[in-house]
CSV table of C-alpha atoms in Angstrom, one decimal:
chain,number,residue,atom,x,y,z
B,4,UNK,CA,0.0,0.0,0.0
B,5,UNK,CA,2.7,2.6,0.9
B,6,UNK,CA,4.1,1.4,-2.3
B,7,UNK,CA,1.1,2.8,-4.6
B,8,UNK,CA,1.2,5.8,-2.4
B,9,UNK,CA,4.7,6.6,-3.2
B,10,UNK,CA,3.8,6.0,-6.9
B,11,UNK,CA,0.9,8.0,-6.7
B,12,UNK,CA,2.3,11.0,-5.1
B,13,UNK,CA,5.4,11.1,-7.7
B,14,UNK,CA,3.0,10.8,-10.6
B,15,UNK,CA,0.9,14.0,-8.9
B,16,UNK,CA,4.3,15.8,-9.0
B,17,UNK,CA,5.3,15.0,-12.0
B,18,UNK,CA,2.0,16.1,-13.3
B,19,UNK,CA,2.6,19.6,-10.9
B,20,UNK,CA,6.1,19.9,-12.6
B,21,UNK,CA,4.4,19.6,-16.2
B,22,UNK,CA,1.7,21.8,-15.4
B,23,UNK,CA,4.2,24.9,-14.2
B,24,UNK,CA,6.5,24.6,-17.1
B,25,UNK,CA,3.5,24.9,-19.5
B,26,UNK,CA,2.2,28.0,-17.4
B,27,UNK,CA,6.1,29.4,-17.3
B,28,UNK,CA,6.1,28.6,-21.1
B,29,UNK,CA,2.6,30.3,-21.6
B,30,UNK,CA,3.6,33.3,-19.2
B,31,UNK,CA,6.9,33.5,-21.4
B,32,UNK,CA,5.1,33.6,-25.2
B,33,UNK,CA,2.5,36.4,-23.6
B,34,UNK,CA,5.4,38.6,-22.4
B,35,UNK,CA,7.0,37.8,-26.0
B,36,UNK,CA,4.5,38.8,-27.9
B,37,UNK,CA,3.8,41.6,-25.8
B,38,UNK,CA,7.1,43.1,-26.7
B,39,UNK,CA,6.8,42.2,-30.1
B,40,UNK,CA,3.2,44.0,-30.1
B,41,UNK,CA,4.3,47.1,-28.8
B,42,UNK,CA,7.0,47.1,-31.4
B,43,UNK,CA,3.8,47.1,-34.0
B,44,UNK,CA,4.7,43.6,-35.3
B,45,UNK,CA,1.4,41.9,-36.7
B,46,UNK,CA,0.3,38.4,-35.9
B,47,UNK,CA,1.6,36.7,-39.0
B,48,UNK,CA,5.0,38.2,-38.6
B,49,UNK,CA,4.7,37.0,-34.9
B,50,UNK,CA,5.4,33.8,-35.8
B,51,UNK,CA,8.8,34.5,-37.8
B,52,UNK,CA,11.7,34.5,-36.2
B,53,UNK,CA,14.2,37.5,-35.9
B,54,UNK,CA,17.6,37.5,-35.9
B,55,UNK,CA,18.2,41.2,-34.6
B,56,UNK,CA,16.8,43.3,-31.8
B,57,UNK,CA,17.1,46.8,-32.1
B,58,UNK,CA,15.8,49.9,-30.1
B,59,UNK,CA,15.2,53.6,-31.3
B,60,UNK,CA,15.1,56.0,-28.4
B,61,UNK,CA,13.9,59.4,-28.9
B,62,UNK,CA,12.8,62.8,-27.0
B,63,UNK,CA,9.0,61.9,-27.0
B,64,UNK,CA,7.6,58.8,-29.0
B,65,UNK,CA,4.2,60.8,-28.9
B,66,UNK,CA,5.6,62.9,-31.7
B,67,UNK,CA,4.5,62.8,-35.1
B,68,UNK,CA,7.8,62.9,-36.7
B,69,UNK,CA,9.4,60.4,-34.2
B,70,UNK,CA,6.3,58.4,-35.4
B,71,UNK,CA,6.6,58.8,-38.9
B,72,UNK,CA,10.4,57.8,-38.6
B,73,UNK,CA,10.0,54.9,-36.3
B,74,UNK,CA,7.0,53.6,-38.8
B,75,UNK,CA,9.7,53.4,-41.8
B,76,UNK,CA,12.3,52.4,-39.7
B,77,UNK,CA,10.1,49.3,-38.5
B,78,UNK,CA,9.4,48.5,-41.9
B,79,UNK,CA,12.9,48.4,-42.7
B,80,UNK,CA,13.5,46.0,-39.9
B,81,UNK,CA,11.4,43.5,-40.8
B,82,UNK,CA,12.9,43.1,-44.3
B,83,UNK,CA,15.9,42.5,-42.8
B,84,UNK,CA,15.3,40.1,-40.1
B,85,UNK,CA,14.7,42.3,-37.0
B,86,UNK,CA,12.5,43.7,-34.7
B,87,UNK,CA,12.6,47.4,-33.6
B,88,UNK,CA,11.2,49.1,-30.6
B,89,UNK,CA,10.1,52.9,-29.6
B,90,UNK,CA,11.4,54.2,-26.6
B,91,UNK,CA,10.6,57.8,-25.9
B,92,UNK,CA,10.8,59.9,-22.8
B,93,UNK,CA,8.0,61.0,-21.4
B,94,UNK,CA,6.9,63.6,-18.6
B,95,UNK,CA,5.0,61.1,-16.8
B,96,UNK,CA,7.8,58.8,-16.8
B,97,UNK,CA,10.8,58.6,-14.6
B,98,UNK,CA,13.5,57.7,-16.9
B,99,UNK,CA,15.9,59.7,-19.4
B,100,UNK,CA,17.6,59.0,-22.4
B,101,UNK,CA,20.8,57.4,-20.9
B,102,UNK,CA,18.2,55.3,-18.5
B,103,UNK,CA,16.9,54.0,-22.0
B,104,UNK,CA,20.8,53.3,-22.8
B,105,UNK,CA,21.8,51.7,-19.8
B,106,UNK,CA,18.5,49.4,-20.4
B,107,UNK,CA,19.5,48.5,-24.0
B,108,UNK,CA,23.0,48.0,-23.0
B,109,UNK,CA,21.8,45.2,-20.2
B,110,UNK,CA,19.1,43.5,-22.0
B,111,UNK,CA,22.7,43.2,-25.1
B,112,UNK,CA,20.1,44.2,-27.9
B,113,UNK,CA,21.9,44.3,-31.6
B,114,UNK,CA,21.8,48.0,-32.3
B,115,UNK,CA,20.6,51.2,-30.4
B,116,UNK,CA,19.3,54.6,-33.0
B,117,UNK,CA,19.5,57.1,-31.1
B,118,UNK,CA,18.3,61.2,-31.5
B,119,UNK,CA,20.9,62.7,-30.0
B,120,UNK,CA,20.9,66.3,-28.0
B,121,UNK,CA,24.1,66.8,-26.1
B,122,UNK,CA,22.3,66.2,-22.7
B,123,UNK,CA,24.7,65.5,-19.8
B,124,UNK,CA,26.0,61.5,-19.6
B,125,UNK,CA,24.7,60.4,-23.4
B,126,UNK,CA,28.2,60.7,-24.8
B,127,UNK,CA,29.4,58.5,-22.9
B,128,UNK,CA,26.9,55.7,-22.8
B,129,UNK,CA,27.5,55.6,-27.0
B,130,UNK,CA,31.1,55.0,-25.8
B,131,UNK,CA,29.9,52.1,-23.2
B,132,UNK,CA,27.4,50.3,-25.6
B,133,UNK,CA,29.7,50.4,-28.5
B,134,UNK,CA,32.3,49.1,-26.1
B,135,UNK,CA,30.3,46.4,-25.5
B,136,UNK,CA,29.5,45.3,-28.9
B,137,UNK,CA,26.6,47.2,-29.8
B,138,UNK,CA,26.4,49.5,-32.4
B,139,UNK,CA,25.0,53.2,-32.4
B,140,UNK,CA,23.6,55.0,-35.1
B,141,UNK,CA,22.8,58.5,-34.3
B,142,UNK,CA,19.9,60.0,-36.2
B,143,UNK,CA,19.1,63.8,-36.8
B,144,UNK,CA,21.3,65.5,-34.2
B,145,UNK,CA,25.3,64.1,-34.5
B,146,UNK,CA,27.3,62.8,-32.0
B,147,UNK,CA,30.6,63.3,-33.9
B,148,UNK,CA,32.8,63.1,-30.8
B,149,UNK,CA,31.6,59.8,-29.9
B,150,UNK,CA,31.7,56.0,-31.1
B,151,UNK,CA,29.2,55.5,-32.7
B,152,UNK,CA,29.1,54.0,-35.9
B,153,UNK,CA,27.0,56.0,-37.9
B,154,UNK,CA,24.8,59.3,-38.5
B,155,UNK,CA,21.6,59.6,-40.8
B,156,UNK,CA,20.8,63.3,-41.3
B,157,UNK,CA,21.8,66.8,-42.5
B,158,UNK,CA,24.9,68.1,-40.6
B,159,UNK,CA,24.6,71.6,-39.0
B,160,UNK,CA,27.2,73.0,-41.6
B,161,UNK,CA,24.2,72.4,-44.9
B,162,UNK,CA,21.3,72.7,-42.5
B,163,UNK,CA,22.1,76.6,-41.3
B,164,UNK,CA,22.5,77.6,-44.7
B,165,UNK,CA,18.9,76.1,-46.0
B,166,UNK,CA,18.0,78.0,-42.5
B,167,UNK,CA,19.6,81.3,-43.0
B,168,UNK,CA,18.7,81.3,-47.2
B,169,UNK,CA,15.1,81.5,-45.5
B,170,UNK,CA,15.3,83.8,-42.6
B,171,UNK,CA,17.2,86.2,-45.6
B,172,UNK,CA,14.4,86.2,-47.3
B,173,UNK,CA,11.9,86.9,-44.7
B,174,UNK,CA,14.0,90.1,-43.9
B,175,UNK,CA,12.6,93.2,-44.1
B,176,UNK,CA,12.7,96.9,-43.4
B,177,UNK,CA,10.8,96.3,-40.4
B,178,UNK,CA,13.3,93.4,-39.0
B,179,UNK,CA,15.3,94.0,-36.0
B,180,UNK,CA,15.8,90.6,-34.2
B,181,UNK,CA,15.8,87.1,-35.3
B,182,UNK,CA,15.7,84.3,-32.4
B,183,UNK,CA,16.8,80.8,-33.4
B,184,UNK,CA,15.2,78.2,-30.9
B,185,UNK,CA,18.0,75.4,-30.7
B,186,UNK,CA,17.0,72.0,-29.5
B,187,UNK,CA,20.0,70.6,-28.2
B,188,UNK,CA,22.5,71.0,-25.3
B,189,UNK,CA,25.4,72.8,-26.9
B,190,UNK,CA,28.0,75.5,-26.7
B,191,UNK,CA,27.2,78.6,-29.1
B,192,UNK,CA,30.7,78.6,-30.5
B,193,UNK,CA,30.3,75.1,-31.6
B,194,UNK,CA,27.3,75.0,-33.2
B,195,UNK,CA,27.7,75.6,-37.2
B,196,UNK,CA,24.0,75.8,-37.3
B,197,UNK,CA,23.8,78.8,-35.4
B,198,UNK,CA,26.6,80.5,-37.3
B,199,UNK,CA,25.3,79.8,-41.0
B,200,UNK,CA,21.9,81.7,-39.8
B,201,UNK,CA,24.1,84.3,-38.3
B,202,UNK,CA,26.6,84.6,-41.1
B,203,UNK,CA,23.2,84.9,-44.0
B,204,UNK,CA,21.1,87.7,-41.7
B,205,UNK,CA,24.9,89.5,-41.6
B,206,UNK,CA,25.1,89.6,-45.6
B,207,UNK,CA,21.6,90.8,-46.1
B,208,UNK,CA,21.6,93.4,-43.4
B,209,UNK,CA,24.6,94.8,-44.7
B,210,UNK,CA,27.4,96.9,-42.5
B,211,UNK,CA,25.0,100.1,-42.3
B,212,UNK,CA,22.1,98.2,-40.8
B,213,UNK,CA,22.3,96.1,-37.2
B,214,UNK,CA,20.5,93.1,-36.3
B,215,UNK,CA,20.1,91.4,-33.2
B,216,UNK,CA,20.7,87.3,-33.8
B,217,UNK,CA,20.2,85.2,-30.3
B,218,UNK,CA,19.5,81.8,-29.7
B,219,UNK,CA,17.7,80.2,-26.8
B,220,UNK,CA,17.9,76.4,-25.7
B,221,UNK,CA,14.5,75.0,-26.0
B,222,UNK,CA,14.9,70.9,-24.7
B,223,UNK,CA,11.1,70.3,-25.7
B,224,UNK,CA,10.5,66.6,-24.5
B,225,UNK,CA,6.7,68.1,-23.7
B,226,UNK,CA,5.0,70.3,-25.6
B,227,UNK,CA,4.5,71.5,-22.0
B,228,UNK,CA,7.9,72.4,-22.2
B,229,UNK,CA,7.9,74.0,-25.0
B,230,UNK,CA,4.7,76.3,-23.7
B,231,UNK,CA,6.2,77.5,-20.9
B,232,UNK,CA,9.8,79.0,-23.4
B,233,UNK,CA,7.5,80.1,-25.8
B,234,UNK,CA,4.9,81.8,-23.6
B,235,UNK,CA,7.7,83.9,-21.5
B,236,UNK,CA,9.2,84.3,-24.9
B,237,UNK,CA,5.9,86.2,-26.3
B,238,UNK,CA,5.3,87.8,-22.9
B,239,UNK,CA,9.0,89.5,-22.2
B,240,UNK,CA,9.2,92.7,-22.0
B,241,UNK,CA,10.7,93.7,-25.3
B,242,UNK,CA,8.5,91.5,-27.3
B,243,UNK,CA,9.2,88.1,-30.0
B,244,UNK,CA,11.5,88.9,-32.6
B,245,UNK,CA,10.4,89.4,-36.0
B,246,UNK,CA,11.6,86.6,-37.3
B,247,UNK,CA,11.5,83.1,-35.3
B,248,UNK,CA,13.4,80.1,-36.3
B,249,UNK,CA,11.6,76.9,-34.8
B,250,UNK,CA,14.0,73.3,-35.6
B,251,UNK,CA,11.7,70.9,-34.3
B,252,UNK,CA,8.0,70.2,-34.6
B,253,UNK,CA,6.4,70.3,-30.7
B,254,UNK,CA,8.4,74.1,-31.0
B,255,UNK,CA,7.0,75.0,-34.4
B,256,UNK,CA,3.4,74.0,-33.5
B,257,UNK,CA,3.6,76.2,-29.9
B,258,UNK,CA,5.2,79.2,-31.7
B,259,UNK,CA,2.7,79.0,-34.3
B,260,UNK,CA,-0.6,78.5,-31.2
B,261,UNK,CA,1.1,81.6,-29.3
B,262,UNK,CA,1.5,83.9,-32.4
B,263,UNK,CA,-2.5,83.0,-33.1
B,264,UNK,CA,-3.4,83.7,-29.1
B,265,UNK,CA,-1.2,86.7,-28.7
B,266,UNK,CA,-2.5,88.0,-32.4
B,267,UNK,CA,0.5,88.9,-33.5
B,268,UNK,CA,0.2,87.2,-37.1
B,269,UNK,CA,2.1,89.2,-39.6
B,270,UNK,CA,4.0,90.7,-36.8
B,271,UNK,CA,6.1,87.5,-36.3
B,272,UNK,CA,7.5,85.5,-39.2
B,273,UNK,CA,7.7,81.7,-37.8
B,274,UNK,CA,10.0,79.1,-39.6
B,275,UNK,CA,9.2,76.2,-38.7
B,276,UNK,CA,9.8,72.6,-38.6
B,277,UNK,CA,8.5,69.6,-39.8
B,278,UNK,CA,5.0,68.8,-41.8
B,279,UNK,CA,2.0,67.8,-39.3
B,280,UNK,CA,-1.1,68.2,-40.0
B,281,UNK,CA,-1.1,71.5,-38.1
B,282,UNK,CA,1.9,72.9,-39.5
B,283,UNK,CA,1.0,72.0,-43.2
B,284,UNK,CA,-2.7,73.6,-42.2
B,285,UNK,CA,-0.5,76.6,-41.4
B,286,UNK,CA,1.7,77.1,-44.4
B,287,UNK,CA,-1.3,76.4,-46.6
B,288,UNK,CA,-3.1,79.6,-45.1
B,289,UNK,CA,0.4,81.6,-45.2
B,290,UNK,CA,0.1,81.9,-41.2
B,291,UNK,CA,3.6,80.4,-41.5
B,292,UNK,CA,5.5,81.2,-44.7
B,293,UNK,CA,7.8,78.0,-44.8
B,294,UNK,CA,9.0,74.8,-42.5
B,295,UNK,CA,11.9,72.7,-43.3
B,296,UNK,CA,11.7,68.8,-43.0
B,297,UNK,CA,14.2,66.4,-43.0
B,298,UNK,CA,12.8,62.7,-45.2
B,299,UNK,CA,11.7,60.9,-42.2
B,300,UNK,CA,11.2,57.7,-44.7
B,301,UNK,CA,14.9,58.0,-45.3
B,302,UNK,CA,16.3,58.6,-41.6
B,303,UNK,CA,14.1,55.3,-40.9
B,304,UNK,CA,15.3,53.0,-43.8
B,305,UNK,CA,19.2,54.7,-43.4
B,306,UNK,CA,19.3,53.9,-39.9
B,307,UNK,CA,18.3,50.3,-41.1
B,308,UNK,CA,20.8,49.9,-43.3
B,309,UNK,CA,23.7,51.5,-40.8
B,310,UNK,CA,22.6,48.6,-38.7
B,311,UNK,CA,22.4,45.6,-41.1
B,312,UNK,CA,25.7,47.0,-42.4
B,313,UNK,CA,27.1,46.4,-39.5
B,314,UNK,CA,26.3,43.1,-38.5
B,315,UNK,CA,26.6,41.2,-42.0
B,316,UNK,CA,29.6,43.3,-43.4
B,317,UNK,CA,31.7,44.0,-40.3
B,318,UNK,CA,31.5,48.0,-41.0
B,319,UNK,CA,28.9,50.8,-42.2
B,320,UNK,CA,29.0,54.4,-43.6
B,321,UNK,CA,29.8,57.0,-41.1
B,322,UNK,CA,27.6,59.3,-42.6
B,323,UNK,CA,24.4,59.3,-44.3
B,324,UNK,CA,22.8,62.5,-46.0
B,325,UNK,CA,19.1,62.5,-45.8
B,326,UNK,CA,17.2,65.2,-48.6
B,327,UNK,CA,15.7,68.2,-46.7
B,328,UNK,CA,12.4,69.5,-47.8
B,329,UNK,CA,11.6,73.4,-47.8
B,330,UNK,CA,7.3,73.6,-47.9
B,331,UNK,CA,5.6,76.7,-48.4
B,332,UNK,CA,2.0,78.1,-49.6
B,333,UNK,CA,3.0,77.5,-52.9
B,334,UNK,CA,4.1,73.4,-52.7
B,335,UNK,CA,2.0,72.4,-49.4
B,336,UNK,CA,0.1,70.5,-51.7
B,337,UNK,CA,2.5,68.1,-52.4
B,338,UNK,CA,3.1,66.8,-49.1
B,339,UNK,CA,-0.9,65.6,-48.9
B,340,UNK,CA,-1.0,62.1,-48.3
């Protein structure tokens, strides 16, 4: 009898044994495909298996541009056997950019794309995750002093002069200041950007006639953020400039709502950035005159291609030049989807 009890019991916990490795298997394919769903991979492609796992991690993954990059970036991935995923920061979250990094560095993913802004720390975690194996491709804003391997966008050199060509042209006898809204941590000296718009509002002034250039940080994660620089910016005692220079799309789209609140259209000239809805909606009733766009399809298939580069040839470009668009009243129409 005790033998049939022994047997019994050992047959129960072999049955308790089967039954918790099928729950940890089931618990394990829901937290799989739960990653793989917030990466926007579809059912069908569920069932494929990837070779890479790569991260993007941006400002704010609520943004349409960030969205509109990550979507062709995605797409790119899958063609070439590997799964991307979105990180952004958000306000209601407690982690930064180089939280994201030291996250991706520990969970040894296969590439990191990264927007870069020159906050405090990032440099160095591109030094640590490239150090460890995995590589870094910068998109938008460059790291140049860093590791990583590649960077997919306009360099600050090209990008001031498309800049300053346009704030030249909005110039006019009523013009006394220009404020450029940078969106990245960086000295003033360094930043080419700055000094193309500086150098082309110098030419068309000429030496008889004196404008004021200045530049303001604007780190808009939020477009709470953003608000708050814009309102005190419409609000100081002098006034906005004449001519604002907006380079990112959360910016443009505050400038734009506080020009239309404060009703100061026609007073201040807005160049802005990127084509959302509202900012196209804008340029096609000439409440802003023109916004500049980098080809978001082409900083999310580059970045790709930096990546799979890497890992099947041993190398990648360092550098790879995305088109920048210039929209106004009179080509808006061709950015309709």
């Amino acid at each position: 009898m005790k033998k049939k009890r022994k047997i019994g019991k050992e047959i129960w916990l072999m049955l308790l044994a089967a039954f918790i490795a099928v729950l940890f298997f089931l618990l394990m394919t829901s937290y799989y495909r739960n990653i793989m769903k917030k990466a926007g991979v579809s059912a069908n492609e569920m069932n494929q298996i990837y070779q890479y796992q790569y991260e993007m991690i941006v400002d704010s993954r609520n943004i349409t541009f960030w969205q509109d990059v990550y979507k062709n970036a995605q797409k790119e991935a899958l063609e070439h056997g590997a799964v991307l995923e979105l990180r952004g920061v958000e306000n209601s979250e407690d982690y930064d950019k180089a939280d994201y990094m030291d996250m991706s560095i520990a969970a040894q993913v296969d590439g990191i794309i990264l927007e870069y802004n020159g906050e405090e720390g990032l440099q160095e975690k591109i030094d640590e995750a490239v150090g460890k194996g995995i590589p870094v491709v910068t998109i938008v804003n460059d790291a140049p002093r860093s590791m990583r391997q590649s960077f997919v966008g306009i360099n600050d050199y090209q990008l001031g002069q498309v800049y300053g060509a346009e704030v030249a042209n909005l110039m006019d006898a009523n013009t006394s200041r220009v404020l450029v809204l940078l969106n990245r941590e960086q000295e003033l000296g360094q930043n080419q950007l700055y000094a193309q718009i500086y150098s082309a509002v110098e030419a068309k002034a000429g030496s008889d006639r004196k404008i004021k250039i200045q530049s303001q940080n604007v780190m808009s994660r939020s477009q709470f953020d953003a608000e708050e620089v814009i309102r005190d910016i419409f609000q100081s005692e002098e006034g906005p400039p004449e001519i604002l220079v907006c380079l990112d799309e959360v910016t443009t789209e505050c400038a734009y709502q506080a020009m239309i609140d404060y009703n100061m259209v026609g007073e201040v000239k807005i160049i802005g950035y990127y084509i959302s809805k509202t900012i196209v909606d804008a340029v096609s009733k000439g409440l802003l005159p023109v916004t500049l766009s980098m080809d978001v399809e082409q900083i999310g298939t580059y970045s790709i291609e930096a990546l799979t580069e890497y890992w099947e040839v041993g190398r990648s470009n360092s550098y790879y030049t995305v088109d920048l668009q210039v929209i106004t009243r009179e080509n808006w129409k061709q950015q309709e989807n």
